[in-house]
Short mmCIF file of C-alpha atoms and ligand atoms in Angstrom, two decimals:
data_model
loop_
_atom_site.label_atom_id
_atom_site.label_comp_id
_atom_site.label_asym_id
_atom_site.label_seq_id
_atom_site.Cartn_x
_atom_site.Cartn_y
_atom_site.Cartn_z
CA MET A 18 -25.36 143.58 -158.82
CA ASN A 19 -25.11 140.65 -161.18
CA THR A 20 -28.05 138.32 -161.83
CA THR A 21 -26.84 135.72 -159.30
CA GLU A 22 -26.64 138.35 -156.56
CA ILE A 23 -30.06 139.76 -157.48
CA LYS A 24 -31.55 136.27 -157.37
CA ALA A 25 -29.99 135.60 -153.95
CA VAL A 26 -31.63 138.75 -152.51
CA TYR A 27 -34.95 137.82 -154.11
CA ASP A 28 -34.82 134.22 -152.83
CA ARG A 29 -34.03 135.38 -149.28
CA ILE A 30 -36.95 137.80 -149.15
CA LYS A 31 -39.32 135.37 -150.86
CA ALA A 32 -38.52 132.58 -148.36
CA ASN A 33 -38.88 134.93 -145.38
CA SER A 34 -42.17 136.27 -146.78
CA GLU A 35 -43.61 132.82 -146.94
CA SER A 36 -42.82 131.96 -143.33
CA PHE A 37 -43.89 135.05 -141.36
CA LEU A 38 -47.09 135.01 -139.29
CA GLY A 39 -46.55 138.00 -137.03
CA TYR A 40 -46.89 141.12 -139.19
CA PRO A 41 -50.00 142.62 -140.80
CA VAL A 42 -48.79 142.55 -144.37
CA ALA A 43 -50.84 140.69 -147.01
CA LYS A 44 -48.96 138.22 -149.18
CA ASP A 45 -51.48 137.32 -151.86
CA PHE A 46 -50.91 140.00 -154.49
CA SER A 47 -49.22 140.16 -157.86
CA TYR A 48 -48.54 143.41 -159.65
CA SER A 49 -46.23 142.04 -162.31
CA ASP A 50 -48.50 143.57 -165.01
CA TYR A 51 -47.07 146.89 -163.90
CA ALA A 52 -43.45 145.88 -164.60
CA PRO A 53 -43.18 148.30 -167.61
CA PHE A 54 -43.63 151.19 -165.15
CA LEU A 55 -40.27 150.27 -163.62
CA ASP A 56 -38.56 151.66 -166.71
CA ILE A 57 -39.98 155.17 -166.43
CA CYS A 58 -39.84 157.86 -163.77
CA ILE A 59 -43.23 158.60 -162.19
CA ASN A 60 -43.66 161.47 -159.76
CA ASN A 61 -46.91 162.69 -158.19
CA VAL A 62 -45.26 165.86 -156.92
CA GLY A 63 -47.47 168.04 -154.71
CA ASP A 64 -51.24 168.12 -154.38
CA PRO A 65 -53.12 165.25 -156.10
CA GLU A 66 -55.88 167.64 -157.18
CA SER A 67 -53.58 170.22 -158.68
CA PRO A 68 -51.68 169.35 -161.88
CA SER A 69 -47.95 170.12 -162.02
CA THR A 70 -45.85 171.45 -164.86
CA PHE A 71 -43.89 168.23 -164.26
CA ALA A 72 -46.54 165.98 -165.80
CA ILE A 73 -45.19 162.46 -165.28
CA ASP A 74 -47.77 161.51 -162.69
CA THR A 75 -50.64 159.15 -161.86
CA LYS A 76 -52.65 161.81 -160.00
CA ASP A 77 -55.85 160.91 -161.87
CA ILE A 78 -55.52 157.35 -160.55
CA GLU A 79 -54.56 158.63 -157.09
CA ARG A 80 -57.74 160.73 -156.93
CA GLN A 81 -59.81 157.66 -157.80
CA CYS A 82 -58.19 155.76 -154.92
CA ILE A 83 -58.95 158.60 -152.51
CA ALA A 84 -62.55 158.81 -153.77
CA PHE A 85 -62.96 155.08 -153.05
CA PHE A 86 -61.54 155.47 -149.54
CA ALA A 87 -63.72 158.54 -148.91
CA GLU A 88 -66.84 156.54 -149.77
CA MET A 89 -65.58 153.58 -147.68
CA LEU A 90 -65.19 156.01 -144.76
CA SER A 91 -68.72 157.47 -145.09
CA SER A 92 -67.82 160.68 -146.89
CA SER A 93 -67.22 162.08 -150.37
CA MET A 94 -64.67 164.18 -152.22
CA LYS A 95 -66.88 167.20 -151.63
CA ASP A 96 -66.09 167.16 -147.92
CA VAL A 97 -62.77 165.39 -147.64
CA TRP A 98 -59.40 165.60 -149.33
CA GLY A 99 -56.53 163.13 -149.22
CA TYR A 100 -53.44 161.69 -150.82
CA VAL A 101 -51.57 158.42 -151.13
CA THR A 102 -48.79 158.34 -148.54
CA ASN A 103 -45.78 156.17 -147.87
CA GLY A 104 -47.69 154.42 -145.08
CA GLY A 105 -49.34 154.86 -141.71
CA THR A 106 -46.54 156.88 -140.14
CA GLU A 107 -46.71 159.61 -142.78
CA GLY A 108 -50.51 159.71 -142.60
CA ASN A 109 -50.39 160.20 -138.83
CA LEU A 110 -47.66 162.82 -139.12
CA TYR A 111 -49.69 164.74 -141.69
CA ALA A 112 -52.87 164.64 -139.60
CA LEU A 113 -51.03 165.81 -136.49
CA TYR A 114 -49.49 168.63 -138.53
CA LEU A 115 -52.95 169.79 -139.65
CA ALA A 116 -54.26 169.45 -136.10
CA ARG A 117 -51.44 171.65 -134.81
CA GLU A 118 -52.12 174.23 -137.54
CA SER A 119 -55.78 174.29 -136.45
CA PHE A 120 -54.97 174.57 -132.74
CA PRO A 121 -51.38 175.72 -132.09
CA ASN A 122 -51.84 175.56 -128.29
CA ALA A 123 -53.43 172.14 -128.17
CA MET A 124 -52.53 169.13 -126.05
CA VAL A 125 -52.43 165.70 -127.73
CA TYR A 126 -53.91 162.73 -125.86
CA TYR A 127 -53.00 159.20 -126.98
CA SER A 128 -52.79 155.83 -125.32
CA GLU A 129 -49.72 153.89 -124.29
CA SER A 130 -50.68 151.20 -126.86
CA THR A 131 -50.14 153.66 -129.72
CA HIS A 132 -47.62 152.80 -132.45
CA TYR A 133 -44.06 153.80 -131.56
CA SER A 134 -43.80 156.21 -134.53
CA VAL A 135 -46.40 158.60 -133.06
CA LYS A 136 -44.12 159.72 -130.20
CA LYS A 137 -41.48 160.58 -132.79
CA ASN A 138 -44.06 162.42 -134.94
CA LEU A 139 -45.09 164.50 -131.92
CA HIS A 140 -41.46 165.24 -131.19
CA LEU A 141 -40.88 166.37 -134.78
CA LEU A 142 -43.92 168.64 -134.60
CA ASN A 143 -43.07 169.80 -131.09
CA ILE A 144 -46.64 169.40 -129.84
CA PRO A 145 -47.24 168.99 -126.09
CA ASN A 146 -48.71 165.57 -125.41
CA ILE A 147 -49.81 163.23 -122.64
CA VAL A 148 -49.79 159.45 -122.74
CA ILE A 149 -52.99 157.89 -121.38
CA ARG A 150 -53.01 154.48 -119.71
CA SER A 151 -54.37 151.50 -121.63
CA GLN A 152 -56.72 148.80 -120.48
CA ASP A 153 -55.49 145.19 -120.58
CA ASN A 154 -56.96 144.65 -124.06
CA GLY A 155 -55.01 147.62 -125.45
CA GLU A 156 -57.95 150.04 -125.54
CA MET A 157 -57.55 153.50 -124.02
CA ASP A 158 -58.40 153.80 -120.32
CA TYR A 159 -61.22 156.34 -120.53
CA GLU A 160 -61.17 157.08 -116.82
CA ASP A 161 -57.53 158.08 -117.04
CA LEU A 162 -58.33 160.15 -120.14
CA GLU A 163 -61.21 161.88 -118.40
CA GLN A 164 -59.16 162.76 -115.32
CA THR A 165 -56.34 164.08 -117.49
CA VAL A 166 -58.58 166.16 -119.74
CA ALA A 167 -60.54 167.52 -116.75
CA LEU A 168 -57.36 169.19 -115.47
CA ARG A 169 -56.80 170.98 -118.80
CA ARG A 170 -60.28 171.78 -119.99
CA ASP A 171 -59.21 175.31 -120.96
CA LYS A 172 -56.85 173.93 -123.61
CA PRO A 173 -57.74 172.78 -127.14
CA ALA A 174 -57.53 168.98 -127.34
CA ILE A 175 -56.24 166.70 -130.08
CA PHE A 176 -57.50 163.17 -129.56
CA PHE A 177 -55.33 160.56 -131.27
CA LEU A 178 -57.37 157.36 -131.41
CA ASN A 179 -56.31 153.85 -132.33
CA ILE A 180 -58.60 151.99 -134.66
CA GLY A 181 -56.69 148.77 -134.23
CA THR A 182 -53.62 148.95 -131.99
CA THR A 183 -50.44 147.40 -133.28
CA MET A 184 -50.18 144.60 -130.72
CA THR A 185 -53.78 143.64 -129.91
CA GLU A 186 -55.97 145.32 -132.58
CA ALA A 187 -57.88 147.24 -129.91
CA VAL A 188 -60.29 149.97 -131.01
CA ASP A 189 -60.60 153.18 -128.96
CA LYS A 190 -64.23 154.18 -128.49
CA ILE A 191 -65.14 157.44 -130.16
CA SER A 192 -68.37 157.53 -128.10
CA GLU A 193 -66.26 157.82 -124.93
CA ILE A 194 -64.24 160.67 -126.43
CA LYS A 195 -67.42 162.51 -127.37
CA ARG A 196 -68.81 161.96 -123.88
CA ILE A 197 -65.71 163.57 -122.35
CA ILE A 198 -65.77 166.45 -124.85
CA LYS A 199 -69.39 167.15 -123.92
CA LYS A 200 -68.95 166.73 -120.19
CA TYR A 201 -66.10 169.25 -120.00
CA ALA A 202 -67.56 171.53 -122.69
CA ILE A 203 -64.38 171.44 -124.77
CA LYS A 204 -64.99 173.77 -127.68
CA ASP A 205 -61.75 173.39 -129.62
CA TYR A 206 -60.89 169.81 -130.47
CA PHE A 207 -59.57 167.66 -133.30
CA ILE A 208 -60.15 163.91 -133.60
CA HIS A 209 -57.67 161.81 -135.56
CA CYS A 210 -58.04 158.08 -136.15
CA ASP A 211 -54.99 155.92 -136.71
CA ALA A 212 -56.58 153.13 -138.72
CA ALA A 213 -53.31 151.87 -140.21
CA PHE A 214 -54.40 148.26 -140.06
CA LEU A 215 -58.18 148.37 -139.60
CA GLY A 216 -58.93 151.20 -142.06
CA THR A 217 -59.72 148.81 -144.90
CA ILE A 218 -61.13 146.11 -142.58
CA ALA A 219 -63.40 147.84 -140.04
CA PRO A 220 -65.85 149.20 -142.67
CA TYR A 221 -66.68 145.59 -143.55
CA ILE A 222 -67.08 144.19 -140.03
CA ASP A 223 -70.57 143.57 -138.72
CA PRO A 224 -71.35 145.37 -136.41
CA LYS A 225 -69.14 148.12 -137.81
CA PRO A 226 -67.00 149.95 -135.24
CA LYS A 227 -67.69 153.69 -135.07
CA PHE A 228 -64.65 155.47 -136.39
CA ASP A 229 -65.19 157.27 -139.68
CA PHE A 230 -66.30 160.67 -141.03
CA ALA A 231 -69.92 159.87 -140.13
CA GLU A 232 -68.76 160.19 -136.50
CA GLY A 233 -67.38 163.68 -137.10
CA ILE A 234 -63.68 162.79 -137.14
CA ASP A 235 -61.24 165.32 -138.62
CA SER A 236 -58.72 162.97 -140.19
CA ILE A 237 -57.78 159.35 -140.66
CA ALA A 238 -54.65 157.47 -141.71
CA ILE A 239 -54.82 154.04 -143.33
CA SER A 240 -52.22 151.67 -144.72
CA GLY A 241 -52.23 150.19 -148.21
CA HIS A 242 -49.54 147.55 -147.84
CA LYS A 243 -51.15 145.92 -144.80
CA PHE A 244 -54.56 144.40 -145.55
CA MET A 245 -54.69 145.18 -149.28
CA GLY A 246 -51.05 144.33 -149.97
CA SER A 247 -48.38 146.08 -152.00
CA PRO A 248 -44.72 145.46 -152.87
CA ILE A 249 -43.94 149.00 -151.72
CA PRO A 250 -45.20 150.41 -148.39
CA CYS A 251 -48.06 152.84 -148.97
CA GLY A 252 -51.24 154.22 -147.41
CA ALA A 253 -53.62 157.11 -147.53
CA VAL A 254 -54.50 160.05 -145.35
CA LEU A 255 -57.93 161.65 -145.58
CA VAL A 256 -58.82 164.92 -143.88
CA LYS A 257 -61.71 167.33 -143.78
CA ARG A 258 -61.20 169.66 -146.72
CA LYS A 259 -61.14 172.79 -144.55
CA HIS A 260 -58.02 171.52 -142.76
CA ARG A 261 -56.14 171.01 -146.03
CA ASP A 262 -57.25 174.44 -147.29
CA ARG A 263 -55.80 176.08 -144.17
CA ILE A 264 -52.24 175.02 -145.06
CA ALA A 265 -52.41 175.14 -148.88
CA ASN A 266 -50.00 177.37 -150.69
CA SER A 267 -48.93 177.41 -154.31
CA VAL A 268 -45.34 176.81 -155.47
CA SER A 269 -44.33 178.26 -158.82
CA TYR A 270 -41.30 175.95 -159.29
CA VAL A 271 -43.54 172.89 -159.79
CA GLY A 272 -46.75 174.78 -160.60
CA THR A 273 -48.78 172.88 -158.00
CA MET A 274 -49.94 173.22 -154.40
CA ASP A 275 -47.54 172.22 -151.64
CA THR A 276 -50.10 170.43 -149.49
CA THR A 277 -48.32 167.10 -148.85
CA ILE A 278 -45.48 166.15 -146.48
CA THR A 279 -42.97 165.36 -149.21
CA GLY A 280 -42.63 167.23 -152.50
CA SER A 281 -41.82 164.38 -154.88
CA ARG A 282 -44.22 161.54 -154.23
CA ASN A 283 -44.60 157.90 -155.24
CA GLY A 284 -46.71 157.52 -158.39
CA LEU A 285 -46.40 153.74 -158.57
CA THR A 286 -48.22 152.80 -155.37
CA PRO A 287 -51.50 154.52 -156.42
CA LEU A 288 -51.48 152.12 -159.39
CA PHE A 289 -51.32 149.12 -157.06
CA ILE A 290 -54.07 150.44 -154.80
CA TRP A 291 -56.23 151.30 -157.81
CA ASP A 292 -55.64 147.81 -159.29
CA PHE A 293 -56.73 146.26 -155.99
CA ILE A 294 -59.86 148.42 -155.88
CA GLN A 295 -60.76 147.51 -159.48
CA LYS A 296 -60.32 143.79 -158.80
CA HIS A 297 -61.94 143.59 -155.35
CA GLY A 298 -64.17 146.59 -154.66
CA HIS A 299 -66.28 146.79 -151.49
CA GLU A 300 -67.76 143.30 -151.92
CA GLY A 301 -64.32 141.75 -152.42
CA LEU A 302 -63.01 143.48 -149.32
CA LYS A 303 -65.96 142.18 -147.33
CA ASP A 304 -65.23 138.59 -148.44
CA ARG A 305 -61.54 139.10 -147.72
CA VAL A 306 -62.32 140.21 -144.16
CA LYS A 307 -64.61 137.23 -143.62
CA ALA A 308 -62.02 134.73 -144.91
CA SER A 309 -59.33 136.23 -142.65
CA GLN A 310 -61.67 136.19 -139.64
CA GLU A 311 -62.24 132.48 -140.22
CA ILE A 312 -58.52 131.73 -140.09
CA ALA A 313 -58.15 133.89 -136.97
CA ALA A 314 -61.07 132.11 -135.23
CA TYR A 315 -59.54 128.75 -136.15
CA THR A 316 -56.12 129.79 -134.80
CA GLU A 317 -57.57 131.07 -131.53
CA HIS A 318 -59.69 127.95 -131.08
CA LYS A 319 -56.81 125.55 -131.78
CA LEU A 320 -54.46 127.41 -129.45
CA ASN A 321 -57.05 127.31 -126.69
CA GLY A 322 -57.40 123.58 -127.39
CA LEU A 323 -53.70 123.23 -126.55
CA GLY A 324 -54.34 124.97 -123.25
CA ILE A 325 -52.78 128.23 -124.46
CA LYS A 326 -54.66 131.36 -123.40
CA ALA A 327 -55.01 132.95 -126.83
CA TRP A 328 -57.56 135.72 -127.38
CA ARG A 329 -58.77 138.33 -129.87
CA ASN A 330 -60.38 141.74 -129.58
CA ASN A 331 -63.86 141.49 -131.14
CA GLU A 332 -63.71 139.31 -134.26
CA GLY A 333 -60.22 140.59 -135.03
CA LEU A 334 -57.54 139.12 -137.24
CA THR A 335 -54.93 139.47 -134.48
CA VAL A 336 -54.61 136.43 -132.23
CA VAL A 337 -52.77 137.38 -129.04
CA LEU A 338 -50.93 134.65 -127.16
CA PRO A 339 -48.33 134.32 -124.39
CA LYS A 340 -44.91 134.81 -125.95
CA PRO A 341 -43.59 131.46 -127.21
CA SER A 342 -39.90 130.48 -127.22
CA GLU A 343 -37.31 132.61 -129.01
CA ARG A 344 -36.93 129.81 -131.55
CA ILE A 345 -40.61 129.87 -132.50
CA CYS A 346 -40.75 133.69 -132.52
CA LYS A 347 -37.78 133.78 -134.87
CA LYS A 348 -38.96 130.98 -137.14
CA TYR A 349 -42.41 132.55 -137.68
CA GLN A 350 -41.30 136.18 -137.28
CA LEU A 351 -43.74 136.78 -134.43
CA ALA A 352 -43.73 140.33 -133.09
CA SER A 353 -43.70 140.40 -129.30
CA GLN A 354 -43.99 142.95 -126.54
CA ASP A 355 -43.36 142.17 -122.89
CA ASP A 356 -44.89 138.72 -122.37
CA ILE A 357 -47.27 138.61 -125.33
CA ALA A 358 -46.88 137.85 -129.02
CA HIS A 359 -49.38 137.80 -131.86
CA ILE A 360 -50.28 136.04 -135.06
CA ILE A 361 -51.99 138.22 -137.62
CA CYS A 362 -54.22 136.28 -139.99
CA ILE A 363 -53.89 138.46 -143.04
CA PRO A 364 -54.68 137.36 -146.62
CA GLY A 365 -52.07 134.95 -147.89
CA ILE A 366 -51.79 133.03 -144.62
CA THR A 367 -53.27 129.55 -144.98
CA PHE A 368 -54.78 126.99 -142.60
CA LYS A 369 -51.83 124.77 -143.56
CA GLN A 370 -49.32 127.33 -142.29
CA ILE A 371 -51.27 127.73 -139.05
CA ASP A 372 -51.31 123.95 -138.63
CA ALA A 373 -47.53 123.79 -139.13
CA PHE A 374 -47.09 126.51 -136.50
CA LEU A 375 -49.39 124.66 -134.08
CA GLU A 376 -47.46 121.42 -134.58
CA ASP A 377 -44.19 123.19 -133.85
CA LEU A 378 -45.65 124.77 -130.75
CA LYS A 379 -47.11 121.46 -129.59
CA THR A 380 -43.77 119.70 -129.97
CA GLU A 381 -42.11 122.34 -127.87
CA LEU A 382 -44.86 122.55 -125.27
CA PHE A 383 -45.16 118.88 -124.60
CA GLU A 384 -41.51 118.21 -125.41
CA ILE A 385 -42.33 115.43 -127.82
CA PRO A 386 -38.90 113.95 -128.67
CA THR A 387 -37.65 114.68 -132.16
CA GLU A 388 -37.32 111.70 -134.51
CA PHE A 389 -33.61 111.54 -133.75
CA GLU A 390 -34.12 111.56 -129.97
CA ALA A 391 -36.85 108.93 -130.26
CA VAL A 392 -34.48 106.60 -132.17
CA ILE A 393 -31.64 106.89 -129.64
CA ALA A 394 -33.94 106.65 -126.59
C1 PLP B 20 -51.57 151.27 -135.41
C2 PLP B 20 -50.43 151.58 -136.31
N1 PLP B 20 -50.17 152.86 -136.63
C3 PLP B 20 -49.15 153.20 -137.44
C4 PLP B 20 -48.34 152.24 -137.99
C5 PLP B 20 -47.21 152.66 -138.88
O1 PLP B 20 -47.52 152.32 -140.19
P1 PLP B 20 -46.40 152.22 -141.31
O2 PLP B 20 -45.49 151.11 -140.91
O3 PLP B 20 -47.22 151.93 -142.54
O4 PLP B 20 -45.71 153.53 -141.40
C6 PLP B 20 -48.56 150.89 -137.70
C7 PLP B 20 -47.70 149.84 -138.25
O5 PLP B 20 -47.74 148.70 -137.93
C8 PLP B 20 -49.63 150.55 -136.83
O6 PLP B 20 -49.89 149.29 -136.50
#
């Protein structure tokens, strides 16, 4: 590509980035300090805790990121192990793989509000699974879960929980899962939390939802490019150490342990996550959550003021609303499903952008004539 073509691609993505309101991807980052890394090959091949003979990695940085996440999720590197992934999908795939290795005859239970990639992951892993109904807010229907589990209480169970569903940011209740486990005396079970969006948000919400290692979960997947922000999709998966140890085997070709989904792994994204952690830390994340909640509350309130039935789960950043016109959905890149759409108030979205969206919506709703129509009327 010549420079004009490169600029055209950049300008297109930059303009589209500025206008979207419907996807949970932060916009307020800059990692241009890391530009020199674009001229070298970085590869975190294999296990982050095991050095490779191919030593062009950022595994030391990656381990620091995982240690931060472990602490954020009420654990420590003594008990949990993890690595920086390519995003939520890989983290969920990895966790389901470990769950299957723990309990080869298990049944997976997950709600119909679960991210579309999970069905594909289960297909890849060939694990039997049952979809559980969801409540209207997107949370799992625990009655349906209970009835389903009761019929298969002899089987090991893998519970796949949403800590923030994709459409409505609903949180499945771990207390309900534990109640069912106890009631039916299920001895062999594995609890995975898909916290792709809320993983770096929920720890800073007051009151904090119950979802982390303090609750006895086995694994958790979180995203890095969503609430923290990154130019390249990324995330992290953290698992109880014993699960990782079960599948670990050493590979002489690269001199490291083959404990991750892919062999060659991204060494650049741990630098971005680490940079974010250095700059923001726990306190910064807390402030970031609060600022985003304020924009979400404002959006919900203003939409309700227009007579639109907008709502949020808890104090979430996802404002759910009846699906607006195709034109509005396209202009603001609003994700929709059936008759609902959402605005996700992630860092980088401003009150000004919300106001512009509201004006557009108002014009359409009340059919205020455009300037041109007003002149010719
Ligand atoms: C709840 C949930 N899980 C998993 C994913 C997949 O994450 P990724 O796109 O990072 O692979 C998403 C993405 O939006 C999600 O919302």
